[in-house]
C-alpha cells in the first residue's frame, strides 16, 4: 500500500506545475472576459466613446435645435455613406400607401380604393422627398391653429369650394382658418358649446375624441383649448389636402377611411366619436360602421352625429334628397343604436348625441328590436389584433366585469390604467408600470440637457415610433404639444389601450410600411429600440427614408438603441442630409445603449443643397438662397396684419 501510495504521489508531483498554469490561465481569461462584458466596452462602444469625446471637445456644438433655414453640417462624425438623391419636385406630397394612381386599381365598394395600399419592395422610392420651394417653419401653437404659410401647402380649391362654410381662406402668403365647418359655419367654438350641454367636456371625463371625416380638423383644433385631444382622419384628397392642412395647423390627424378594414385602434380607446357631415353611410352594411365605432368607444362614451339624416324634415331640400330616403336612413340608425344599447341623449338642431351603455358587463341590449347581431369571436384572436383585419357586423365583447373606471384627466395621465390594474397586459403590474414611467422621466431629463428646446413649444407635432405604455409622451406632456404614440405591430406587447387610458392618443403601425400621413408633418420623432425591433424584418434604410419623409425640415430625431445598431443608422443617415451627434446613456458611459440626436437640414425642391455632394463641390456655395432665408418670423407680421384686419371686419 505504501509503495502504491508513494508511486501515486510522485506522479501527481510531476503533473502539478502544468495543471496549476492551466488553472491560473483559465481563471485570468474568464476574469478578463467578465470584466470586459461588465464594462460594456466592445468594438462599437469604443467607437461611440470616441464620438462622445469629439462632441465634448466641441462643447456640445454640432447640432442646433433652433429654427433657422441656412447652413449645413461642418463636422461629420463618421465617413459619409453614398448620398440619397432628391426625389422629383412633383413628389413633394408623396404618400406611398395612399397613392391616387395605385388606388384606382382597387374596388370602389366600401371605399376599399381609399384604404391603405402600399407599394411592393421593387416599387418603393429610395430618394428624399423635397419640401416645396419657399417652405417655412410653421407658426408656433396656438397661432398655427389659425394661420398656415401658403407655401407649405399651396392648394386653393378648398378656399373656393368651402368659402361660405369658413373652412379656409387664402390671404396672400397665408392660409387662414376661421374655425368653421360644414355643420358649424359660425365657428367650432359655438358648436362645441352646443355639444357641451350634453357631453361633459369640462370635468375631464371626456379626454380622447375620434373625429371621422374631419375636414380641416377645426373641431380638434378648438377642443384643444378645453383640454380635449382629438384624433382626426379623412381620406387622401377627398377634399384637397384636408389632412395635410390639419397637421400643418398642429392638429393630430392621419389619412384614413372607414371602409372594409378595422380602424387601427384597440377596443375601448375613445371617450367620444364624432361625425360632422362625414359622408360615412352609417345605415349601410347592417350597421357595421356603427359597430366599429362601438368597438373603439369605451363604456359610457358618446357618439355625435351631425348632419344628414338628422333634422331631415327641415333640410331635405337643401340636401337634395327625398324625405322618404332620409327618414328611412335615420330609422335604421336609430335601430342599430338600440341594438348596441346606446341611449339617445339629445337631438339639437342638426346634431344628435348617443351614449354607449356605462355598464361594462353588458355585451348587447337584450331588449333590442330586431335581435342584436352576434358577438365577435374573441377566442379566435387577440381583440387588439386589428392591423389589416376585415371589419365584421358583430359586437366586440366588453371589458372584464369589475374593471377599475377611468379617472378624469389629467389624473389619469399618472394613475394606474385599468388595463394594467386588471392584468390585461402580460407581465405589466402597477409596480413595473411606475418603474417604467420613472425611467422615462430620467431619459427625458437627459434629452433636455442636450436639446434645451424640448418642451419650449418648438415642437408641436411629436411622434414616438415605439411608444410602449406612453412613458415618453407622459414625460414630455405639455399643452403646447401632442404625441402620436405608435405601437408597432411587431411589438411583443400590445400596449396602445394603456396609452389611451392615460388620456394620450396613438395608433398601431408596421414600420416596414409607410405611415398614413403627408410629408413634413412631424417636428420631432423619437424612437426607442425601433431598429432592434425590426432587425431582419425590413431594411433599415427604408425606415430611415420614411422618417425623413414625415419629418419637417430642421425637425429633430432622437433615437435610443444599442451602439452597434446606432452606428449603422448613423452611417445611412449621413447620406440623408442629417446632422448628428451620439451621446452616452445618462446612467453610465459603460452601458451599450446610446442616444443618437439628429436634425434634418433645411432644403427644398429648388435648392442646390438637394444635389449630390460631388455636384455641390463643383459649385461655389452661396451664403444662402432666398428660399433658405425665409422664416416664419417674416410671415408672422403678415399674419398679425391679417388678424387685425379680420378683427376690424
Coordinates of C-alpha atoms in Angstrom, one line a residue, residues 78-490:
X78 CA -18.0 59.5 -39.5
X79 CA -17.3 58.7 -43.1
X80 CA -20.4 59.5 -45.1
X81 CA -22.4 56.8 -46.9
X82 CA -23.4 57.4 -50.5
X83 CA -26.0 60.2 -50.5
X84 CA -29.6 59.5 -51.4
X85 CA -30.8 61.6 -54.3
X86 CA -33.6 64.0 -54.0
X87 CA -37.0 62.9 -55.4
X88 CA -38.5 64.9 -58.2
X89 CA -40.2 68.2 -57.2
X90 CA -43.6 66.7 -58.2
X91 CA -43.2 64.2 -55.4
X92 CA -43.3 66.9 -52.7
X93 CA -46.6 65.5 -51.3
X94 CA -45.8 61.8 -51.9
X95 CA -47.9 59.5 -49.7
X96 CA -46.7 56.0 -50.6
X97 CA -49.6 53.9 -49.2
X98 CA -52.3 56.3 -50.4
X99 CA -51.1 57.0 -53.9
X100 CA -54.0 58.1 -56.1
X101 CA -52.9 56.2 -59.2
X102 CA -52.5 52.9 -57.3
X103 CA -55.8 53.5 -55.5
X104 CA -57.7 53.5 -58.8
X105 CA -56.8 49.8 -59.3
X106 CA -58.9 48.7 -56.3
X107 CA -62.7 48.3 -55.9
X108 CA -65.0 51.2 -55.1
X109 CA -67.2 49.1 -52.9
X110 CA -66.9 50.0 -49.2
X111 CA -64.3 52.6 -50.0
X112 CA -61.6 49.9 -50.5
X113 CA -59.8 52.0 -53.0
X114 CA -59.2 54.7 -50.4
X115 CA -57.7 52.4 -47.9
X116 CA -54.0 51.6 -47.4
X117 CA -52.4 50.1 -50.5
X118 CA -48.6 50.1 -50.1
X119 CA -46.0 49.7 -52.9
X120 CA -44.1 46.5 -53.1
X121 CA -40.4 46.4 -52.4
X122 CA -39.5 46.9 -56.0
X123 CA -41.8 49.9 -56.3
X124 CA -40.6 51.9 -53.3
X125 CA -38.9 55.2 -53.9
X126 CA -35.5 55.4 -52.3
X127 CA -35.0 59.1 -52.6
X128 CA -35.6 62.1 -50.3
X129 CA -38.9 63.8 -50.6
X130 CA -38.3 67.5 -51.1
X131 CA -40.1 70.4 -49.4
X132 CA -41.8 72.7 -51.8
X133 CA -40.0 75.9 -52.8
X134 CA -40.4 78.6 -50.2
X135 CA -41.2 76.2 -47.4
X136 CA -41.0 77.9 -44.0
X137 CA -41.3 76.6 -40.4
X138 CA -44.9 76.7 -39.2
X139 CA -46.0 79.2 -36.6
X140 CA -45.9 78.1 -33.0
X141 CA -49.1 76.9 -31.4
X142 CA -51.7 78.4 -30.9
X143 CA -51.1 80.8 -33.8
X144 CA -50.7 77.8 -36.2
X145 CA -54.3 76.8 -35.4
X146 CA -55.4 79.9 -37.4
X147 CA -52.5 80.6 -39.9
X148 CA -50.5 78.3 -42.2
X149 CA -47.9 79.6 -44.7
X150 CA -49.4 79.1 -48.2
X151 CA -46.0 77.8 -49.5
X152 CA -46.2 74.8 -47.1
X153 CA -49.5 73.6 -48.6
X154 CA -50.1 75.6 -51.8
X155 CA -53.7 74.5 -52.5
X156 CA -56.6 76.8 -53.2
X157 CA -59.6 74.5 -54.1
X158 CA -61.0 74.3 -50.6
X159 CA -60.8 78.1 -50.3
X160 CA -63.3 78.3 -53.2
X161 CA -65.3 75.1 -52.6
X162 CA -65.9 75.7 -48.9
X163 CA -65.8 79.5 -48.9
X164 CA -69.3 80.0 -47.5
X165 CA -68.6 77.4 -44.7
X166 CA -65.5 79.2 -43.4
X167 CA -63.1 76.2 -43.7
X168 CA -60.1 78.1 -45.0
X169 CA -59.3 81.3 -46.8
X170 CA -56.3 82.3 -49.0
X171 CA -54.9 85.6 -47.9
X172 CA -51.7 86.5 -49.7
X173 CA -48.8 84.3 -48.4
X174 CA -51.1 82.8 -45.8
X175 CA -53.9 80.3 -45.4
X176 CA -56.3 81.5 -42.7
X177 CA -58.6 79.0 -40.9
X178 CA -61.6 80.8 -39.3
X179 CA -62.6 77.7 -37.4
X180 CA -65.7 76.9 -39.5
X181 CA -67.1 73.7 -40.8
X182 CA -69.9 72.3 -42.9
X183 CA -72.1 71.9 -39.9
X184 CA -70.7 74.8 -37.9
X185 CA -70.2 77.7 -40.4
X186 CA -70.3 80.1 -37.4
X187 CA -67.3 78.5 -35.8
X188 CA -66.2 75.4 -33.9
X189 CA -66.3 77.1 -30.5
X190 CA -70.1 77.8 -30.7
X191 CA -70.6 74.2 -32.0
X192 CA -68.6 72.8 -29.1
X193 CA -70.6 74.9 -26.7
X194 CA -73.8 73.4 -28.0
X195 CA -72.4 69.8 -27.6
X196 CA -71.2 70.7 -24.1
X197 CA -74.7 71.0 -22.9
X198 CA -74.9 67.2 -23.2
X199 CA -71.2 66.0 -23.4
X200 CA -69.2 66.8 -20.2
X201 CA -66.0 68.3 -21.7
X202 CA -65.4 70.5 -18.7
X203 CA -64.9 67.8 -15.9
X204 CA -62.1 65.8 -17.6
X205 CA -64.2 62.7 -18.2
X206 CA -64.1 63.2 -22.0
X207 CA -60.5 63.4 -23.0
X208 CA -59.9 61.4 -26.2
X209 CA -62.1 62.0 -29.3
X210 CA -62.2 60.3 -32.7
X211 CA -63.3 62.7 -35.4
X212 CA -64.3 60.7 -38.5
X213 CA -64.2 62.6 -41.9
X214 CA -62.6 65.5 -40.1
X215 CA -62.3 68.1 -42.9
X216 CA -59.5 70.5 -41.9
X217 CA -59.9 69.3 -38.2
X218 CA -61.3 72.5 -36.8
X219 CA -63.2 70.5 -34.2
X220 CA -60.0 69.1 -32.9
X221 CA -58.2 72.4 -33.1
X222 CA -60.8 74.1 -30.9
X223 CA -61.2 71.2 -28.5
X224 CA -57.5 71.5 -27.6
X225 CA -58.2 74.7 -25.6
X226 CA -60.6 72.7 -23.5
X227 CA -58.1 70.0 -22.5
X228 CA -59.6 67.5 -25.0
X229 CA -57.4 65.8 -27.7
X230 CA -59.0 64.6 -30.9
X231 CA -57.6 62.0 -33.3
X232 CA -58.9 63.2 -36.7
X233 CA -58.9 61.3 -40.0
X234 CA -60.1 61.7 -43.6
X235 CA -59.3 60.0 -46.9
X236 CA -56.5 61.2 -49.1
X237 CA -57.7 64.1 -51.2
X238 CA -61.4 63.5 -50.8
X239 CA -61.2 67.3 -50.4
X240 CA -57.8 68.6 -51.4
X241 CA -55.2 68.4 -48.7
X242 CA -57.6 68.4 -45.7
X243 CA -55.4 66.1 -43.6
X244 CA -52.3 68.0 -44.6
X245 CA -53.9 71.3 -43.6
X246 CA -54.8 69.7 -40.2
X247 CA -51.3 68.7 -39.5
X248 CA -49.8 72.0 -40.7
X249 CA -52.1 73.6 -38.2
X250 CA -50.7 71.4 -35.5
X251 CA -53.8 69.2 -35.0
X252 CA -53.5 65.3 -34.7
X253 CA -54.6 63.7 -37.9
X254 CA -53.9 60.8 -40.2
X255 CA -55.0 59.6 -43.7
X256 CA -57.7 57.0 -43.3
X257 CA -61.2 55.9 -44.1
X258 CA -64.0 53.8 -42.5
X259 CA -64.2 51.2 -45.2
X260 CA -63.6 47.5 -45.1
X261 CA -60.7 47.3 -42.7
X262 CA -60.8 47.8 -38.9
X263 CA -59.6 51.2 -37.6
X264 CA -56.0 50.9 -36.2
X265 CA -57.0 51.3 -32.6
X266 CA -57.7 48.8 -29.8
X267 CA -61.1 48.3 -28.2
X268 CA -62.3 51.0 -25.7
X269 CA -59.9 53.7 -26.9
X270 CA -62.1 56.8 -27.2
X271 CA -64.3 58.8 -24.8
X272 CA -66.2 60.3 -27.8
X273 CA -66.6 59.7 -31.5
X274 CA -67.8 62.4 -33.8
X275 CA -69.1 62.7 -37.4
X276 CA -69.9 66.1 -38.8
X277 CA -71.2 65.6 -42.4
X278 CA -68.5 62.9 -42.7
X279 CA -70.3 61.1 -45.6
X280 CA -70.0 57.7 -43.9
X281 CA -73.0 55.5 -44.7
X282 CA -73.9 54.6 -41.1
X283 CA -77.0 52.8 -42.1
X284 CA -75.3 50.5 -44.6
X285 CA -73.8 47.0 -44.3
X286 CA -76.1 46.0 -41.5
X287 CA -74.8 48.8 -39.2
X288 CA -71.2 47.5 -39.5
X289 CA -69.7 51.0 -39.2
X290 CA -71.7 51.8 -36.1
X291 CA -70.4 48.5 -34.6
X292 CA -66.9 49.6 -35.4
X293 CA -67.5 52.8 -33.5
X294 CA -68.9 50.8 -30.7
X295 CA -65.7 48.7 -30.7
X296 CA -63.4 51.7 -30.2
X297 CA -65.7 53.6 -27.9
X298 CA -65.3 53.0 -24.2
X299 CA -68.2 52.1 -21.9
X300 CA -70.1 55.3 -21.2
X301 CA -68.6 57.0 -24.2
X302 CA -70.5 59.4 -26.5
X303 CA -71.3 59.3 -30.3
X304 CA -72.2 62.6 -32.0
X305 CA -73.8 62.6 -35.5
X306 CA -74.1 66.0 -37.1
X307 CA -75.7 66.4 -40.5
X308 CA -77.7 64.1 -42.7
X309 CA -80.1 62.5 -41.8
X310 CA -80.5 64.4 -38.5
X311 CA -83.3 67.0 -38.8
X312 CA -84.1 65.8 -42.3
X313 CA -87.6 67.4 -42.1
X314 CA -86.0 70.9 -42.2
X315 CA -83.1 70.2 -44.5
X316 CA -84.1 67.6 -47.1
X317 CA -84.4 70.1 -49.9
X318 CA -81.0 71.7 -49.2
X319 CA -79.5 68.2 -49.1
X320 CA -81.3 67.3 -52.4
X321 CA -82.7 64.1 -51.0
X322 CA -86.2 62.8 -50.6
X323 CA -88.0 62.8 -47.2
X324 CA -88.6 59.1 -47.5
X325 CA -85.0 58.3 -48.2
X326 CA -83.7 60.4 -45.2
X327 CA -86.5 59.1 -42.9
X328 CA -85.6 55.5 -43.7
X329 CA -81.9 56.2 -43.1
X330 CA -82.5 57.8 -39.7
X331 CA -84.8 54.9 -38.7
X332 CA -82.1 52.4 -39.5
X333 CA -79.5 54.4 -37.5
X334 CA -81.9 54.5 -34.5
X335 CA -82.5 50.8 -34.7
X336 CA -78.7 50.0 -34.8
X337 CA -78.1 52.3 -31.9
X338 CA -80.8 50.4 -29.9
X339 CA -79.1 47.1 -30.9
X340 CA -75.9 48.4 -29.4
X341 CA -77.7 49.6 -26.3
X342 CA -76.8 53.2 -26.9
X343 CA -79.0 55.7 -25.2
X344 CA -80.1 58.8 -27.2
X345 CA -79.5 61.8 -25.0
X346 CA -80.5 64.7 -27.3
X347 CA -81.2 65.9 -30.8
X348 CA -80.2 69.6 -31.1
X349 CA -80.9 71.1 -34.5
X350 CA -78.8 69.0 -36.9
X351 CA -76.8 67.2 -34.2
X352 CA -77.8 64.1 -32.2
X353 CA -75.9 62.6 -29.3
X354 CA -76.0 59.0 -28.1
X355 CA -74.2 57.4 -25.1
X356 CA -72.8 53.9 -25.0
X357 CA -74.1 52.0 -22.0
X358 CA -71.8 52.5 -19.0
X359 CA -72.5 49.0 -17.7
X360 CA -69.3 47.3 -18.8
X361 CA -70.6 43.8 -18.3
X362 CA -73.4 44.1 -20.9
X363 CA -72.5 42.7 -24.4
X364 CA -75.6 43.9 -26.1
X365 CA -79.0 45.3 -25.3
X366 CA -81.4 42.3 -24.6
X367 CA -84.5 44.3 -25.4
X368 CA -83.2 45.5 -28.8
X369 CA -85.5 45.1 -31.8
X370 CA -84.7 43.5 -34.1
X371 CA -82.5 40.9 -32.3
X372 CA -78.8 42.1 -31.8
X373 CA -76.1 40.7 -34.1
X374 CA -73.6 38.1 -33.0
X375 CA -70.8 38.8 -30.6
X376 CA -67.4 38.9 -32.3
X377 CA -65.3 35.8 -31.6
X378 CA -62.8 37.0 -29.0
X379 CA -61.4 33.5 -28.6
X380 CA -60.2 33.3 -32.2
X381 CA -57.8 36.2 -32.0
X382 CA -56.4 39.0 -29.8
X383 CA -59.0 41.8 -29.8
X384 CA -56.1 44.2 -30.3
X385 CA -55.0 42.5 -33.5
X386 CA -56.7 44.8 -35.9
X387 CA -53.9 45.6 -38.5
X388 CA -55.4 44.9 -41.9
X389 CA -58.2 42.8 -40.3
X390 CA -61.6 42.9 -42.0
X391 CA -64.5 44.7 -40.3
X392 CA -67.4 42.5 -39.4
X393 CA -71.0 43.1 -38.4
X394 CA -70.6 41.9 -34.9
X395 CA -70.4 43.4 -31.4
X396 CA -67.0 43.4 -29.7
X397 CA -67.1 41.8 -26.2
X398 CA -66.8 44.3 -23.3
X399 CA -64.0 44.7 -20.9
X400 CA -63.8 42.4 -17.9
X401 CA -66.5 43.0 -15.2
X402 CA -65.3 44.9 -12.2
X403 CA -62.5 46.7 -14.1
X404 CA -61.4 50.0 -12.5
X405 CA -63.1 53.0 -14.0
X406 CA -61.1 55.7 -15.7
X407 CA -60.2 58.8 -13.7
X408 CA -60.8 62.3 -15.1
X409 CA -58.0 63.9 -17.0
X410 CA -55.3 64.9 -16.0
X411 CA -55.4 62.4 -13.1
X412 CA -55.5 59.5 -15.5
X413 CA -52.2 60.5 -17.1
X414 CA -50.3 59.2 -14.0
X415 CA -52.8 56.9 -12.4
X416 CA -52.5 53.1 -12.9
X417 CA -54.6 52.4 -16.0
X418 CA -57.5 49.9 -15.7
X419 CA -55.9 47.5 -18.2
X420 CA -52.8 47.3 -16.0
X421 CA -54.8 47.0 -12.8
X422 CA -56.9 44.2 -14.4
X423 CA -53.8 42.3 -15.5
X424 CA -54.7 42.6 -19.2
X425 CA -51.1 43.3 -20.3
X426 CA -48.9 40.2 -19.6
X427 CA -46.0 41.0 -17.3
X428 CA -47.1 44.5 -16.5
X429 CA -48.0 45.3 -12.9
X430 CA -48.7 48.5 -11.1
X431 CA -45.2 48.4 -9.7
X432 CA -43.5 47.8 -13.1
X433 CA -45.7 50.4 -14.7
X434 CA -44.5 53.0 -12.1
X435 CA -40.9 52.0 -12.7
X436 CA -41.3 52.4 -16.5
X437 CA -42.6 55.9 -16.0
X438 CA -39.8 56.8 -13.7
X439 CA -37.3 55.5 -16.3
X440 CA -38.7 57.8 -19.0
X441 CA -38.7 60.8 -16.6
X442 CA -34.9 60.2 -16.3
X443 CA -34.5 59.7 -20.1
X444 CA -36.4 62.9 -21.0
X445 CA -34.4 64.9 -18.3
X446 CA -31.2 63.8 -20.1
X447 CA -32.7 64.7 -23.5
X448 CA -33.4 68.2 -22.3
X449 CA -29.7 68.6 -21.3
X450 CA -28.8 68.1 -24.9
X451 CA -31.8 69.7 -26.6
X452 CA -33.0 72.6 -24.4
X453 CA -35.7 73.4 -27.0
X454 CA -37.6 70.2 -25.9
X455 CA -40.7 71.4 -24.0
X456 CA -40.3 75.0 -25.1
X457 CA -43.0 75.0 -27.8
X458 CA -40.5 74.5 -30.6
X459 CA -42.0 71.1 -31.3
X460 CA -45.8 70.8 -31.7
X461 CA -46.3 67.6 -33.7
X462 CA -44.3 64.8 -32.0
X463 CA -44.1 61.1 -32.8
X464 CA -42.9 58.2 -30.7
X465 CA -42.2 55.3 -33.0
X466 CA -42.2 52.6 -30.3
X467 CA -44.4 54.1 -27.5
X468 CA -44.7 51.2 -25.1
X469 CA -47.1 52.5 -22.4
X470 CA -46.6 56.1 -23.3
X471 CA -43.9 56.9 -20.9
X472 CA -42.0 59.3 -23.2
X473 CA -45.3 61.1 -24.1
X474 CA -46.2 61.5 -20.4
X475 CA -42.7 62.8 -19.6
X476 CA -42.8 65.5 -22.3
X477 CA -46.5 66.3 -21.8
X478 CA -47.3 69.9 -22.4
X479 CA -50.4 71.9 -23.7
X480 CA -48.0 73.2 -26.3
X481 CA -47.6 69.8 -28.0
X482 CA -49.1 66.4 -28.7
X483 CA -47.5 63.0 -29.3
X484 CA -48.6 60.4 -31.8
X485 CA -47.8 57.2 -29.8
X486 CA -47.2 54.4 -32.3
X487 CA -47.3 50.9 -31.1
X488 CA -45.6 48.7 -33.7
X489 CA -47.4 45.6 -34.9
X490 CA -44.1 43.8 -34.3

